[in-house]
């Protein structure tokens, strides 16, 4: 489905990104930390926006944005991923193309620098949607991915979080304070939507636990008829609600506003006891956020001139609903 044509109007593009949601406390965030996060989010936003503003594909824009966040130790994806109970870093990612709803996902990979690219290779170069563990890594090698030494992903801050979780017998939420999963969703000027999500999961995960991030329909979904969604939060709840697909389905039925639908689905997650947030873009170029936590690392840029990054609730300067 292409965008509706309006006389004299250039086709719209739109991009939203997230770097995790959580119980963030403005008083505990130093100006230095804040500017580090803002700079990383802005770099990801700029990489994706450049592609979209030059007429590039939504799929390329989300990959460019996500790779920058996977490579940054600030986020729980790629380098800087949280530790499992056994002291390893196990990465999950998924990606979906709204044109044909082709999708790719990987879970529990330990030696792939940019899991989002492996997920995309599953999408484009295999007959499958979802590969896990050793099989996913064998597929990566077969497709020419370099084997990254597992200690590349480890950072002291994440190692300390695991130690604290074990010593103080607390939950991942107590040591992480935020979900640092990364994601991006985009609309390109041809009217195509794409979504992607990448994560290390939750600190102290055991027994091969897999969250929502690599699950198509839970953490990621894209459908040109409705929207593109990427989620971050307590994965078990997002799986049970089927968050990303639920938002797209309700939008396809078209009876409520985009913000209302996203907020409604996040309220549903909350009612079960889960927290986190979502980003979405729509075929008309809207870029929305919804989260039931105090903050979400996020950013959005559109062809209408919006370009902003934010961390705590209510920091947006502009409405991101395009007027038609
Ligand atoms: N949703 C991720 C998971 O449950 C965690 C996150 O968003 O940081 O694995």
Short mmCIF file of N, CA, C and O in Angstrom, two decimals, residues 251-307:
data_model
loop_
_atom_site.label_atom_id
_atom_site.label_comp_id
_atom_site.label_asym_id
_atom_site.label_seq_id
_atom_site.Cartn_x
_atom_site.Cartn_y
_atom_site.Cartn_z
N UNK A 251 -5.00 -0.99 14.97
CA UNK A 251 -4.87 0.12 14.03
C UNK A 251 -5.48 -0.22 12.68
O UNK A 251 -6.07 0.63 12.00
N UNK A 252 -5.32 -1.47 12.28
CA UNK A 252 -5.87 -1.89 10.98
C UNK A 252 -7.39 -1.80 11.01
O UNK A 252 -8.03 -1.51 10.01
N UNK A 253 -7.99 -2.07 12.18
CA UNK A 253 -9.45 -1.95 12.30
C UNK A 253 -9.85 -0.47 12.29
O UNK A 253 -10.97 -0.13 11.94
N UNK A 254 -8.89 0.38 12.73
CA UNK A 254 -9.04 1.82 12.54
C UNK A 254 -10.14 2.52 13.29
O UNK A 254 -10.68 3.50 12.82
N UNK A 255 -10.45 2.07 14.49
CA UNK A 255 -11.55 2.73 15.20
C UNK A 255 -11.08 3.73 16.26
O UNK A 255 -11.87 4.48 16.79
N UNK A 256 -9.81 3.71 16.58
CA UNK A 256 -9.31 4.62 17.63
C UNK A 256 -8.10 5.38 17.11
O UNK A 256 -7.51 5.00 16.09
N UNK A 257 -7.66 6.38 17.86
CA UNK A 257 -6.45 7.11 17.48
C UNK A 257 -5.23 6.22 17.73
O UNK A 257 -5.26 5.31 18.57
N UNK A 258 -4.14 6.53 17.04
CA UNK A 258 -2.91 5.75 17.22
C UNK A 258 -2.44 5.80 18.67
O UNK A 258 -2.08 4.79 19.26
N UNK A 259 -2.43 7.03 19.23
CA UNK A 259 -1.95 7.17 20.61
C UNK A 259 -2.86 6.41 21.56
O UNK A 259 -2.39 5.74 22.50
N UNK A 260 -4.18 6.48 21.31
CA UNK A 260 -5.14 5.79 22.16
C UNK A 260 -4.91 4.28 22.14
O UNK A 260 -4.99 3.61 23.18
N UNK A 261 -4.64 3.76 20.96
CA UNK A 261 -4.42 2.31 20.83
C UNK A 261 -3.13 1.91 21.56
O UNK A 261 -3.12 0.94 22.33
N UNK A 262 -2.06 2.64 21.32
CA UNK A 262 -0.79 2.29 21.97
C UNK A 262 -0.93 2.38 23.49
O UNK A 262 -0.49 1.48 24.22
N UNK A 263 -1.58 3.44 23.97
CA UNK A 263 -1.76 3.60 25.42
C UNK A 263 -2.65 2.48 25.97
O UNK A 263 -2.42 1.97 27.07
N UNK A 264 -3.67 2.10 25.21
CA UNK A 264 -4.59 1.04 25.65
C UNK A 264 -3.87 -0.29 25.79
O UNK A 264 -4.06 -1.03 26.78
N UNK A 265 -3.00 -0.61 24.84
CA UNK A 265 -2.28 -1.88 24.90
C UNK A 265 -1.26 -1.85 26.03
O UNK A 265 -1.08 -2.83 26.76
N UNK A 266 -0.62 -0.70 26.23
CA UNK A 266 0.34 -0.61 27.35
C UNK A 266 -0.39 -0.68 28.71
O UNK A 266 0.15 -1.22 29.68
N UNK A 267 -1.63 -0.18 28.75
CA UNK A 267 -2.42 -0.29 30.00
C UNK A 267 -2.75 -1.76 30.26
O UNK A 267 -2.77 -2.22 31.42
N UNK A 268 -2.96 -2.50 29.20
CA UNK A 268 -3.24 -3.93 29.32
C UNK A 268 -2.01 -4.65 29.91
O UNK A 268 -2.12 -5.49 30.80
N UNK A 269 -0.82 -4.29 29.40
CA UNK A 269 0.42 -4.86 29.93
C UNK A 269 0.52 -4.55 31.43
O UNK A 269 0.80 -5.43 32.25
N UNK A 270 0.22 -3.30 31.77
CA UNK A 270 0.30 -2.86 33.18
C UNK A 270 -0.69 -3.65 34.04
O UNK A 270 -0.37 -4.03 35.16
N UNK A 271 -1.89 -3.89 33.50
CA UNK A 271 -2.91 -4.57 34.30
C UNK A 271 -2.47 -6.00 34.66
O UNK A 271 -2.91 -6.56 35.64
N UNK A 272 -1.58 -6.57 33.86
CA UNK A 272 -1.07 -7.91 34.18
C UNK A 272 0.14 -7.84 35.11
O UNK A 272 0.60 -8.87 35.60
N UNK A 273 0.68 -6.62 35.30
CA UNK A 273 1.83 -6.46 36.20
C UNK A 273 3.12 -6.11 35.48
O UNK A 273 4.17 -6.04 36.09
N UNK A 274 3.06 -5.90 34.17
CA UNK A 274 4.28 -5.64 33.39
C UNK A 274 4.49 -4.17 33.13
O UNK A 274 3.57 -3.37 33.18
N UNK A 275 5.73 -3.80 32.84
CA UNK A 275 5.97 -2.41 32.45
C UNK A 275 6.98 -2.33 31.30
O UNK A 275 7.67 -3.28 30.99
N UNK A 276 6.99 -1.14 30.69
CA UNK A 276 7.85 -0.93 29.54
C UNK A 276 7.21 0.06 28.59
O UNK A 276 6.39 0.89 29.01
N UNK A 277 7.59 -0.01 27.32
CA UNK A 277 7.06 0.96 26.37
C UNK A 277 7.16 0.49 24.93
O UNK A 277 7.77 -0.55 24.65
N UNK A 278 6.55 1.27 24.05
CA UNK A 278 6.59 0.96 22.62
C UNK A 278 6.83 2.24 21.81
O UNK A 278 6.54 3.34 22.27
N UNK A 279 7.36 2.04 20.61
CA UNK A 279 7.42 3.11 19.62
C UNK A 279 6.65 2.63 18.40
O UNK A 279 6.62 1.43 18.12
N UNK A 280 6.00 3.56 17.70
CA UNK A 280 5.35 3.16 16.46
C UNK A 280 5.32 4.28 15.44
O UNK A 280 5.33 5.45 15.81
N UNK A 281 5.35 3.89 14.18
CA UNK A 281 5.09 4.84 13.09
C UNK A 281 3.95 4.28 12.26
O UNK A 281 3.71 3.07 12.23
N UNK A 282 3.24 5.20 11.59
CA UNK A 282 2.05 4.81 10.84
C UNK A 282 2.22 5.17 9.36
O UNK A 282 3.10 5.98 9.01
N UNK A 283 1.37 4.62 8.47
CA UNK A 283 1.51 4.88 7.04
C UNK A 283 1.37 6.37 6.67
O UNK A 283 1.87 6.80 5.64
N UNK A 284 0.71 7.16 7.52
CA UNK A 284 0.56 8.59 7.22
C UNK A 284 1.71 9.42 7.78
O UNK A 284 1.74 10.63 7.66
N UNK A 285 2.67 8.76 8.44
CA UNK A 285 3.86 9.50 8.88
C UNK A 285 3.86 9.88 10.34
O UNK A 285 4.76 10.60 10.78
N UNK A 286 2.89 9.43 11.12
CA UNK A 286 2.91 9.73 12.55
C UNK A 286 3.99 8.91 13.25
O UNK A 286 4.27 7.78 12.85
N UNK A 287 4.60 9.49 14.28
CA UNK A 287 5.61 8.77 15.09
C UNK A 287 5.20 8.91 16.55
O UNK A 287 5.11 10.02 17.06
N UNK A 288 4.92 7.79 17.20
CA UNK A 288 4.34 7.82 18.55
C UNK A 288 5.16 7.00 19.54
O UNK A 288 5.83 6.05 19.17
N UNK A 289 5.02 7.40 20.83
CA UNK A 289 5.60 6.64 21.94
C UNK A 289 4.50 6.35 22.94
O UNK A 289 3.60 7.17 23.11
N UNK A 290 4.60 5.24 23.62
CA UNK A 290 3.74 5.04 24.79
C UNK A 290 4.54 4.22 25.78
O UNK A 290 5.13 3.20 25.41
N UNK A 291 4.59 4.64 27.04
CA UNK A 291 5.29 3.84 28.05
C UNK A 291 4.63 4.05 29.40
O UNK A 291 4.09 5.11 29.68
N UNK A 292 4.65 2.99 30.20
CA UNK A 292 4.04 3.07 31.53
C UNK A 292 5.11 3.10 32.62
O UNK A 292 4.85 2.73 33.75
N UNK A 293 6.30 3.54 32.26
CA UNK A 293 7.43 3.70 33.19
C UNK A 293 7.71 5.20 33.31
O UNK A 293 7.12 6.00 32.56
N UNK A 294 8.64 5.58 34.19
CA UNK A 294 8.90 7.02 34.33
C UNK A 294 9.66 7.59 33.13
O UNK A 294 9.62 8.78 32.87
N UNK A 295 10.33 6.72 32.42
CA UNK A 295 11.07 7.22 31.26
C UNK A 295 11.28 6.17 30.21
O UNK A 295 11.07 4.97 30.44
N UNK A 296 11.65 6.64 29.04
CA UNK A 296 12.07 5.74 27.97
C UNK A 296 13.06 6.53 27.11
O UNK A 296 12.79 7.65 26.70
N UNK A 297 14.24 5.93 26.91
CA UNK A 297 15.21 6.56 26.02
C UNK A 297 14.62 6.49 24.62
O UNK A 297 14.32 5.40 24.12
N UNK A 298 14.46 7.65 23.98
CA UNK A 298 13.73 7.61 22.72
C UNK A 298 14.07 8.80 21.83
O UNK A 298 14.65 9.79 22.30
N UNK A 299 13.68 8.70 20.57
CA UNK A 299 13.88 9.80 19.65
C UNK A 299 12.97 9.63 18.45
O UNK A 299 12.50 8.52 18.17
N UNK A 300 12.69 10.73 17.78
CA UNK A 300 11.91 10.63 16.55
C UNK A 300 12.27 11.76 15.60
O UNK A 300 12.67 12.85 16.03
N UNK A 301 12.16 11.46 14.33
CA UNK A 301 12.45 12.46 13.30
C UNK A 301 11.47 12.20 12.16
O UNK A 301 11.16 11.04 11.86
N UNK A 302 10.97 13.27 11.57
CA UNK A 302 10.01 13.11 10.46
C UNK A 302 10.31 14.13 9.36
O UNK A 302 10.99 15.13 9.59
N UNK A 303 9.71 13.87 8.18
CA UNK A 303 9.87 14.81 7.06
C UNK A 303 9.17 16.13 7.35
O UNK A 303 9.39 17.11 6.65
N UNK A 304 8.32 16.18 8.38
CA UNK A 304 7.66 17.43 8.76
C UNK A 304 8.55 18.30 9.64
O UNK A 304 8.10 19.33 10.16
N UNK A 305 9.80 17.86 9.87
CA UNK A 305 10.74 18.73 10.58
C UNK A 305 10.91 18.42 12.05
O UNK A 305 11.65 19.10 12.75
N UNK A 306 10.22 17.38 12.54
CA UNK A 306 10.45 17.00 13.94
C UNK A 306 11.79 16.29 14.03
O UNK A 306 12.13 15.47 13.17
N UNK A 307 12.57 16.61 15.04
CA UNK A 307 13.84 15.91 15.27
C UNK A 307 14.17 16.10 16.74
O UNK A 307 14.59 17.16 17.17
#
